[in-house]
Amino acid sequence: MHTNSPQDNAVVLSDLLELLTAALRADGILVSAGSSSGEPDVLASVPAGLVGRRLPLSTGLLATCGLGVHTTTDLLLPSAMTGWLGFRPAFVASLKIDLPESEGCLFAWWKNQPAEDTLIASLLTNATRLVADLGSRETEAVALSYMKDRFDAVLDNVSLGIAFVNLLRGSRLNDVAADILGIPVATTDTAAVVAAMQRVRAACTIETEEGVPAALSANASNASTAEYWIDPARNLVLRVESHPVSSEKTPGRFWVFTDVKPLWDSNEKVKSSNDVLQRNIALLAEEMERRIEAEAQLREFNLGLRQKNEELEIAKLESDLIANQDSLTGLANRRRFRRGLEEMITSAHRKGDRVAVVYLDLDRFKTVNDILGHERGDQLLRTVADTLTQVLRKDDLIARLGGDEFGCAMTLRSDSTLTQVTALVQQLGQRLNIPVESPDQIIHVSASIGIALYPDDAEDAVHLLRAADNAMYLGKRHGGNEVIVFTRRNDSVSAN
Amino acid sequence: MPNPDYAGNAGLSSPRCLRHNVTLTAPNGPLLVLLHGFGTDQTVWRKVLPSLEPHFQILRLDLAGAGPNGPASFDPARYDHIESHADDLLLILDELGIDQCLFAGASVGSMIGMVAAIEHPRLFRKLIFIGASPRYLNDTGYIGGFEQQDLDQIYEAMSNDYQGWISGFAPLAVRGLPDSAPVKEFSESLFALRPDIALSSARTIFQSDFRRQLPLVQPPVVLLQTQNDIAVPDAVGQYLKSHIRTATLEVLPVEGHFPHLAAPEVVSESLLRHLH
C-alpha cells in the first residue's frame, strides 16, 4: 500500500490552498494542526514559508472560528504573520477542521475587506473537501498515480489544447494549451494555470452559447461549460470547454481549447462548432472509460475509497444546506424563503391556486434577551421554530427571516378559504403565547402576525412579503399578540 | 497617574509568566518593559534599574532559554524564529492586561520588541533599541558586519569548546579587559546558558533578517548605538535610521555591545531623557 510522507502531504495541501486562495481572493491561507490550547504546527501555508513553524494562536483569534470574515483590529495575531505576508492582515476568516488525531484550523487572511457573499460558502466547501482529503490520503495517492499514467498518454496524442486542472495534485498541460495560455508546458502549479486562464480570458471578447453555462460562472462548478474566446489582437477564436471530473474523489476539471478561427470566419459557427464539440466529447468519453476502468481496479483493493467519496458528498450537501439554512433553528433562511416563495407563486399562477404569506414577529423577545441573556433568547427562538413546524403543514415553507422574525408560505387550493387560513394562523398565534419566567416577573411573549395573499394582495414574492410585513406591523402598533389580514384598501382587517 | 494593579491580578502567577520569570517593580510611573538580548537574562538590567525605578513601573522577563527556567522554557523547534519570542512578549502583556507600555530592548531584544510593535502598534508608546541590528550578515548594498564563514566559525567554536569560545568572545563583545567586572558578568551569564541552547539561539539571531519589516514600524523609535560594537557596525545604525520612518539615532559615548553593563549611568541618563 502506498503511503505518503508528511512532506508530500504538505505539497498536496499547498496546491489546494493556492487554489482556495485564488478563489477567495485572499492574501494568504494557513492550516494549523495541534491542540488549540498549546501551540499548533503550521501544516501548510500560502504563500509557503510558515510550514513547520509553531504558532501561538491567541484565544481571541481562535474564537473567530466559524464566524465568517472578521476584522483583526483587536486580535492578537502570531507575530510571524506580518513578516510572512509583508503586511498585517486586516481581516481573517477561519474554520475548524477535524483532523484524525488533532484539532485543526484553517485561516484565510486579507489585507483589505473581502467581498463577503459567496466567499464563506465557498470556503466551507473547500475546507470540508480538505478534511476529506486529509482523512483519506493513502487511497488517493494510488488513485492519482493511475490517473496520471492514463492521462499522460492522452495528453501527448491529441491536437487540441488540453489542460487538466487538479486541485490537489497540480495541473498538467499539453503543448497546445501551454501555447494558448502563454505559460511553460511544464507548469504544474494549479494557481498559475488558473491565473493564466483568467488572464487570457480577460483579454478576449467572450461569447456564450444558449443553454450552456459560461466558464467560471457561479453555477458552473459541477456542470460542463462552453464558450468562445475571441482575441482579434492574437487572431484567435477559441472554443473553450470544460468538463468536471466528478467520478474522482479529487476535484478537478478538463479544459479543452479548440481553434475554430477558420470556421468562425466562414460563418459556419454553430454547425461546425457542434462538430468540434462532438469530436472532443468522443475523446473525452474515451478518456472517461479508461478512468472508470482504472477506478474499478482500484476499488478492488481500496475498499475505503467509496466511503470517503460518500463522506465528501455529504460534506458538499451540508455546505449547500448551510447556505440555505438558519443555523440557530434549522429552518430555511431568508434567501431560501424568497426563492421558495417565488417557486410557489409560479406554480400557483399555473394551477390557479393562491399563496398565503404569514409574517410573524415576536413581542417582548428583546425583553427576554435583555433580562435573561442571549442563550435563553436563542432557546425561545428554537421553541417558536418547533411550534411553527408542528402547527403548519408539511408542504408549507417555514423560515426564520432574521432576528425574531419568521415567515411562512402556504399554497391554498382553489377550494380552500381565507377563513380556514386565518383559523389556522390564529391557532398558531395562541400557541405562541409563551410565558417566560424571569427572576422577578413572568415575561409574556406573544406574536404579531400579518397575512397577505397572492394574487389578491400582490403579484410577486417581494411585494407579497412586504404586504404581510405591513399587516404584521399594524398588529404590532395595536400592542402585539394580534393576527392582521392585509387588504388592498391599506387598512387591514383585524382577525383577532 | 497611578497604574492599574498589574502585579495584583492573577496574571503574574500564570504558567506563562512563571515560565518567563516575569517581574514587576513598584508602580511609580508608566509601565516600561526592559528586554535583554543574547547571552544574558533580565538581571543584565540590574545596574540601570535603580535610576529608572522611581519614574516607572518596570517589567522584566527572561526570554525562552534564558534565566533559571531556561532549559524548561526552550524548545528548539519553536524558537528557531525570533517572532516566537515576540509572541511570548505579546501574550505576557496580554495576560497581564497591559494595553500600553514603553519599551527598551538590548540587541536582539530590540528586534523582538520591534516585531511585537508591528503586530500590535497601539500597545507601544515608544521603543528604545540599544545596539540593534536587523541583519548581521553582509548583503549586496548592506553592511551587517559578518560573512557567512565568520558565523560558521563562531558556531563551530561554540560547539567545539563552549567555555573557550566564551573567554574569547566576551571581552570582544563587551569591549573590556578579560578581568573587568562587566566582561566577567557577561561571561558568567553566557556560561550559565546550556551550550546547545546558546548555539541554537545564536544561529537564530545571527541568521535573522528583519530589513523587510523596518518600514512597518509605527511608534517612535530611538536608536542608541555605541562605538566599536563588534555585533553592530556604524552603518547598521544609519541603515535602521533611514528605514524606520519614526527613528532617531543617538550615538552614546561608550564602546561595545553591552553599554548597560559597561556604562550603566550613560544608558540610564539616555533612557530617562528619551522616555520622559
PDB file of N, CA and C in Angstrom, chain A residues 241-302:
ATOM      1  N   GLU A 241     -14.045  24.533 -23.742  1.00  0.00           N
ATOM      2  CA  GLU A 241     -14.982  23.706 -22.996  1.00  0.00           C
ATOM      3  C   GLU A 241     -14.313  23.266 -21.712  1.00  0.00           C
ATOM      4  N   SER A 242     -15.109  23.112 -20.685  1.00  0.00           N
ATOM      5  CA  SER A 242     -14.530  22.490 -19.505  1.00  0.00           C
ATOM      6  C   SER A 242     -15.512  21.468 -18.948  1.00  0.00           C
ATOM      7  N   HIS A 243     -14.987  20.371 -18.518  1.00  0.00           N
ATOM      8  CA  HIS A 243     -15.821  19.276 -18.014  1.00  0.00           C
ATOM      9  C   HIS A 243     -15.333  18.862 -16.629  1.00  0.00           C
ATOM     10  N   PRO A 244     -16.275  18.729 -15.705  1.00  0.00           N
ATOM     11  CA  PRO A 244     -15.850  18.300 -14.375  1.00  0.00           C
ATOM     12  C   PRO A 244     -15.436  16.831 -14.404  1.00  0.00           C
ATOM     13  N   VAL A 245     -14.457  16.511 -13.603  1.00  0.00           N
ATOM     14  CA  VAL A 245     -14.062  15.111 -13.476  1.00  0.00           C
ATOM     15  C   VAL A 245     -14.667  14.644 -12.165  1.00  0.00           C
ATOM     16  N   SER A 246     -15.961  14.360 -12.232  1.00  0.00           N
ATOM     17  CA  SER A 246     -16.678  14.213 -10.977  1.00  0.00           C
ATOM     18  C   SER A 246     -16.660  12.798 -10.431  1.00  0.00           C
ATOM     19  N   SER A 247     -16.253  11.859 -11.233  1.00  0.00           N
ATOM     20  CA  SER A 247     -16.228  10.499 -10.712  1.00  0.00           C
ATOM     21  C   SER A 247     -15.003  10.277  -9.822  1.00  0.00           C
ATOM     22  N   GLU A 248     -14.151  11.240  -9.811  1.00  0.00           N
ATOM     23  CA  GLU A 248     -12.941  11.166  -8.999  1.00  0.00           C
ATOM     24  C   GLU A 248     -13.174  11.769  -7.637  1.00  0.00           C
ATOM     25  N   LYS A 249     -12.418  11.344  -6.705  1.00  0.00           N
ATOM     26  CA  LYS A 249     -12.614  11.956  -5.394  1.00  0.00           C
ATOM     27  C   LYS A 249     -11.896  13.309  -5.279  1.00  0.00           C
ATOM     28  N   THR A 250     -10.915  13.505  -6.116  1.00  0.00           N
ATOM     29  CA  THR A 250     -10.249  14.805  -6.094  1.00  0.00           C
ATOM     30  C   THR A 250     -10.941  15.730  -7.081  1.00  0.00           C
ATOM     31  N   PRO A 251     -11.301  16.912  -6.640  1.00  0.00           N
ATOM     32  CA  PRO A 251     -11.983  17.832  -7.538  1.00  0.00           C
ATOM     33  C   PRO A 251     -11.046  18.306  -8.649  1.00  0.00           C
ATOM     34  N   GLY A 252     -11.502  18.197  -9.873  1.00  0.00           N
ATOM     35  CA  GLY A 252     -10.661  18.630 -10.977  1.00  0.00           C
ATOM     36  C   GLY A 252     -11.488  18.856 -12.223  1.00  0.00           C
ATOM     37  N   ARG A 253     -10.924  19.465 -13.232  1.00  0.00           N
ATOM     38  CA  ARG A 253     -11.646  19.725 -14.481  1.00  0.00           C
ATOM     39  C   ARG A 253     -10.723  19.515 -15.671  1.00  0.00           C
ATOM     40  N   PHE A 254     -11.336  19.047 -16.769  1.00  0.00           N
ATOM     41  CA  PHE A 254     -10.678  19.039 -18.072  1.00  0.00           C
ATOM     42  C   PHE A 254     -11.005  20.333 -18.791  1.00  0.00           C
ATOM     43  N   TRP A 255     -10.024  20.976 -19.349  1.00  0.00           N
ATOM     44  CA  TRP A 255     -10.278  22.132 -20.197  1.00  0.00           C
ATOM     45  C   TRP A 255      -9.829  21.768 -21.607  1.00  0.00           C
ATOM     46  N   VAL A 256     -10.679  21.993 -22.559  1.00  0.00           N
ATOM     47  CA  VAL A 256     -10.331  21.695 -23.947  1.00  0.00           C
ATOM     48  C   VAL A 256     -10.401  22.981 -24.764  1.00  0.00           C
ATOM     49  N   PHE A 257      -9.312  23.320 -25.421  1.00  0.00           N
ATOM     50  CA  PHE A 257      -9.246  24.532 -26.239  1.00  0.00           C
ATOM     51  C   PHE A 257      -9.153  24.119 -27.704  1.00  0.00           C
ATOM     52  N   THR A 258     -10.093  24.586 -28.506  1.00  0.00           N
ATOM     53  CA  THR A 258     -10.063  24.254 -29.927  1.00  0.00           C
ATOM     54  C   THR A 258     -10.025  25.539 -30.738  1.00  0.00           C
ATOM     55  N   ASP A 259      -9.099  25.613 -31.685  1.00  0.00           N
ATOM     56  CA  ASP A 259      -9.024  26.789 -32.543  1.00  0.00           C
ATOM     57  C   ASP A 259     -10.111  26.667 -33.620  1.00  0.00           C
ATOM     58  N   VAL A 260     -11.108  27.541 -33.596  1.00  0.00           N
ATOM     59  CA  VAL A 260     -12.201  27.455 -34.576  1.00  0.00           C
ATOM     60  C   VAL A 260     -12.215  28.681 -35.474  1.00  0.00           C
ATOM     61  N   LYS A 261     -11.072  29.355 -35.555  1.00  0.00           N
ATOM     62  CA  LYS A 261     -10.980  30.588 -36.351  1.00  0.00           C
ATOM     63  C   LYS A 261     -11.495  30.419 -37.780  1.00  0.00           C
ATOM     64  N   PRO A 262     -11.004  29.426 -38.551  1.00  0.00           N
ATOM     65  CA  PRO A 262     -11.455  29.309 -39.946  1.00  0.00           C
ATOM     66  C   PRO A 262     -12.962  29.132 -40.044  1.00  0.00           C
ATOM     67  N   LEU A 263     -13.534  28.295 -39.195  1.00  0.00           N
ATOM     68  CA  LEU A 263     -14.966  28.044 -39.221  1.00  0.00           C
ATOM     69  C   LEU A 263     -15.739  29.294 -38.832  1.00  0.00           C
ATOM     70  N   TRP A 264     -15.223  29.975 -37.830  1.00  0.00           N
ATOM     71  CA  TRP A 264     -15.848  31.193 -37.317  1.00  0.00           C
ATOM     72  C   TRP A 264     -15.941  32.233 -38.442  1.00  0.00           C
ATOM     73  N   ASP A 265     -14.805  32.384 -39.165  1.00  0.00           N
ATOM     74  CA  ASP A 265     -14.732  33.383 -40.232  1.00  0.00           C
ATOM     75  C   ASP A 265     -15.719  33.061 -41.359  1.00  0.00           C
ATOM     76  N   SER A 266     -15.953  31.778 -41.601  1.00  0.00           N
ATOM     77  CA  SER A 266     -16.846  31.416 -42.692  1.00  0.00           C
ATOM     78  C   SER A 266     -18.303  31.306 -42.221  1.00  0.00           C
ATOM     79  N   ASN A 267     -18.563  31.873 -41.038  1.00  0.00           N
ATOM     80  CA  ASN A 267     -19.936  31.959 -40.536  1.00  0.00           C
ATOM     81  C   ASN A 267     -20.613  30.595 -40.349  1.00  0.00           C
ATOM     82  N   GLU A 268     -19.822  29.598 -40.223  1.00  0.00           N
ATOM     83  CA  GLU A 268     -20.397  28.274 -40.012  1.00  0.00           C
ATOM     84  C   GLU A 268     -20.367  27.898 -38.538  1.00  0.00           C
ATOM     85  N   LYS A 269     -20.320  28.933 -37.753  1.00  0.00           N
ATOM     86  CA  LYS A 269     -20.061  28.789 -36.324  1.00  0.00           C
ATOM     87  C   LYS A 269     -20.823  27.638 -35.661  1.00  0.00           C
ATOM     88  N   VAL A 270     -22.155  27.716 -35.744  1.00  0.00           N
ATOM     89  CA  VAL A 270     -22.935  26.794 -34.928  1.00  0.00           C
ATOM     90  C   VAL A 270     -22.735  25.347 -35.357  1.00  0.00           C
ATOM     91  N   LYS A 271     -22.961  25.123 -36.656  1.00  0.00           N
ATOM     92  CA  LYS A 271     -22.874  23.765 -37.152  1.00  0.00           C
ATOM     93  C   LYS A 271     -21.484  23.176 -36.912  1.00  0.00           C
ATOM     94  N   SER A 272     -20.469  23.931 -37.339  1.00  0.00           N
ATOM     95  CA  SER A 272     -19.110  23.397 -37.286  1.00  0.00           C
ATOM     96  C   SER A 272     -18.638  23.216 -35.857  1.00  0.00           C
ATOM     97  N   SER A 273     -18.992  24.187 -35.000  1.00  0.00           N
ATOM     98  CA  SER A 273     -18.509  24.042 -33.634  1.00  0.00           C
ATOM     99  C   SER A 273     -19.168  22.834 -32.984  1.00  0.00           C
ATOM    100  N   ASN A 274     -20.395  22.533 -33.427  1.00  0.00           N
ATOM    101  CA  ASN A 274     -21.016  21.323 -32.920  1.00  0.00           C
ATOM    102  C   ASN A 274     -20.205  20.091 -33.322  1.00  0.00           C
ATOM    103  N   ASP A 275     -19.706  20.136 -34.566  1.00  0.00           N
ATOM    104  CA  ASP A 275     -18.819  19.038 -34.997  1.00  0.00           C
ATOM    105  C   ASP A 275     -17.618  18.923 -34.078  1.00  0.00           C
ATOM    106  N   VAL A 276     -17.051  20.102 -33.836  1.00  0.00           N
ATOM    107  CA  VAL A 276     -15.872  20.118 -32.969  1.00  0.00           C
ATOM    108  C   VAL A 276     -16.220  19.555 -31.594  1.00  0.00           C
ATOM    109  N   LEU A 277     -17.365  19.992 -31.104  1.00  0.00           N
ATOM    110  CA  LEU A 277     -17.797  19.524 -29.785  1.00  0.00           C
ATOM    111  C   LEU A 277     -17.930  18.008 -29.769  1.00  0.00           C
ATOM    112  N   GLN A 278     -18.572  17.490 -30.828  1.00  0.00           N
ATOM    113  CA  GLN A 278     -18.762  16.047 -30.904  1.00  0.00           C
ATOM    114  C   GLN A 278     -17.424  15.321 -30.862  1.00  0.00           C
ATOM    115  N   ARG A 279     -16.473  15.867 -31.616  1.00  0.00           N
ATOM    116  CA  ARG A 279     -15.172  15.217 -31.678  1.00  0.00           C
ATOM    117  C   ARG A 279     -14.497  15.230 -30.305  1.00  0.00           C
ATOM    118  N   ASN A 280     -14.575  16.378 -29.681  1.00  0.00           N
ATOM    119  CA  ASN A 280     -13.940  16.495 -28.368  1.00  0.00           C
ATOM    120  C   ASN A 280     -14.581  15.577 -27.350  1.00  0.00           C
ATOM    121  N   ILE A 281     -15.900  15.545 -27.429  1.00  0.00           N
ATOM    122  CA  ILE A 281     -16.597  14.724 -26.454  1.00  0.00           C
ATOM    123  C   ILE A 281     -16.252  13.256 -26.654  1.00  0.00           C
ATOM    124  N   ALA A 282     -16.084  12.870 -27.912  1.00  0.00           N
ATOM    125  CA  ALA A 282     -15.673  11.493 -28.179  1.00  0.00           C
ATOM    126  C   ALA A 282     -14.344  11.189 -27.507  1.00  0.00           C
ATOM    127  N   LEU A 283     -13.434  12.136 -27.635  1.00  0.00           N
ATOM    128  CA  LEU A 283     -12.131  11.949 -26.995  1.00  0.00           C
ATOM    129  C   LEU A 283     -12.255  11.855 -25.477  1.00  0.00           C
ATOM    130  N   LEU A 284     -13.063  12.747 -24.955  1.00  0.00           N
ATOM    131  CA  LEU A 284     -13.215  12.763 -23.505  1.00  0.00           C
ATOM    132  C   LEU A 284     -13.906  11.501 -23.011  1.00  0.00           C
ATOM    133  N   ALA A 285     -14.879  11.050 -23.800  1.00  0.00           N
ATOM    134  CA  ALA A 285     -15.594   9.849 -23.408  1.00  0.00           C
ATOM    135  C   ALA A 285     -14.630   8.673 -23.327  1.00  0.00           C
ATOM    136  N   GLU A 286     -13.747   8.629 -24.304  1.00  0.00           N
ATOM    137  CA  GLU A 286     -12.747   7.563 -24.315  1.00  0.00           C
ATOM    138  C   GLU A 286     -11.891   7.631 -23.055  1.00  0.00           C
ATOM    139  N   GLU A 287     -11.515   8.837 -22.753  1.00  0.00           N
ATOM    140  CA  GLU A 287     -10.696   9.042 -21.568  1.00  0.00           C
ATOM    141  C   GLU A 287     -11.449   8.634 -20.299  1.00  0.00           C
ATOM    142  N   MET A 288     -12.730   9.001 -20.287  1.00  0.00           N
ATOM    143  CA  MET A 288     -13.543   8.653 -19.124  1.00  0.00           C
ATOM    144  C   MET A 288     -13.612   7.146 -18.939  1.00  0.00           C
ATOM    145  N   GLU A 289     -13.770   6.437 -20.041  1.00  0.00           N
ATOM    146  CA  GLU A 289     -13.841   4.985 -19.973  1.00  0.00           C
ATOM    147  C   GLU A 289     -12.570   4.402 -19.355  1.00  0.00           C
ATOM    148  N   ARG A 290     -11.463   4.957 -19.804  1.00  0.00           N
ATOM    149  CA  ARG A 290     -10.189   4.478 -19.249  1.00  0.00           C
ATOM    150  C   ARG A 290     -10.137   4.723 -17.749  1.00  0.00           C
ATOM    151  N   ARG A 291     -10.620   5.889 -17.392  1.00  0.00           N
ATOM    152  CA  ARG A 291     -10.567   6.224 -15.975  1.00  0.00           C
ATOM    153  C   ARG A 291     -11.455   5.300 -15.152  1.00  0.00           C
ATOM    154  N   ILE A 292     -12.637   5.061 -15.689  1.00  0.00           N
ATOM    155  CA  ILE A 292     -13.573   4.198 -14.959  1.00  0.00           C
ATOM    156  C   ILE A 292     -12.971   2.802 -14.786  1.00  0.00           C
ATOM    157  N   GLU A 293     -12.323   2.355 -15.830  1.00  0.00           N
ATOM    158  CA  GLU A 293     -11.649   1.063 -15.769  1.00  0.00           C
ATOM    159  C   GLU A 293     -10.588   1.067 -14.664  1.00  0.00           C
ATOM    160  N   ALA A 294      -9.814   2.146 -14.649  1.00  0.00           N
ATOM    161  CA  ALA A 294      -8.768   2.249 -13.636  1.00  0.00           C
ATOM    162  C   ALA A 294      -9.370   2.280 -12.244  1.00  0.00           C
ATOM    163  N   GLU A 295     -10.480   2.965 -12.139  1.00  0.00           N
ATOM    164  CA  GLU A 295     -11.102   3.059 -10.826  1.00  0.00           C
ATOM    165  C   GLU A 295     -11.664   1.724 -10.362  1.00  0.00           C
ATOM    166  N   ALA A 296     -12.171   0.968 -11.321  1.00  0.00           N
ATOM    167  CA  ALA A 296     -12.687  -0.353 -10.977  1.00  0.00           C
ATOM    168  C   ALA A 296     -11.567  -1.208 -10.395  1.00  0.00           C
ATOM    169  N   GLN A 297     -10.402  -1.106 -11.011  1.00  0.00           N
ATOM    170  CA  GLN A 297      -9.258  -1.854 -10.487  1.00  0.00           C
ATOM    171  C   GLN A 297      -8.913  -1.401  -9.076  1.00  0.00           C
ATOM    172  N   LEU A 298      -8.946  -0.117  -8.940  1.00  0.00           N
ATOM    173  CA  LEU A 298      -8.598   0.439  -7.628  1.00  0.00           C
ATOM    174  C   LEU A 298      -9.549  -0.036  -6.549  1.00  0.00           C
ATOM    175  N   ARG A 299     -10.825  -0.054  -6.903  1.00  0.00           N
ATOM    176  CA  ARG A 299     -11.837  -0.339  -5.901  1.00  0.00           C
ATOM    177  C   ARG A 299     -11.615  -1.709  -5.273  1.00  0.00           C
ATOM    178  N   GLU A 300     -11.076  -2.607  -6.100  1.00  0.00           N
ATOM    179  CA  GLU A 300     -10.856  -3.963  -5.607  1.00  0.00           C
ATOM    180  C   GLU A 300      -9.965  -3.993  -4.379  1.00  0.00           C
ATOM    181  N   PHE A 301      -8.920  -3.195  -4.416  1.00  0.00           N
ATOM    182  CA  PHE A 301      -8.040  -3.244  -3.233  1.00  0.00           C
ATOM    183  C   PHE A 301      -8.160  -1.966  -2.393  1.00  0.00           C
ATOM    184  N   ASN A 302      -9.185  -1.247  -2.658  1.00  0.00           N
ATOM    185  CA  ASN A 302      -9.279   0.049  -1.998  1.00  0.00           C
ATOM    186  C   ASN A 302     -10.685   0.278  -1.480  1.00  0.00           C
TER     187      ASN A 302
END
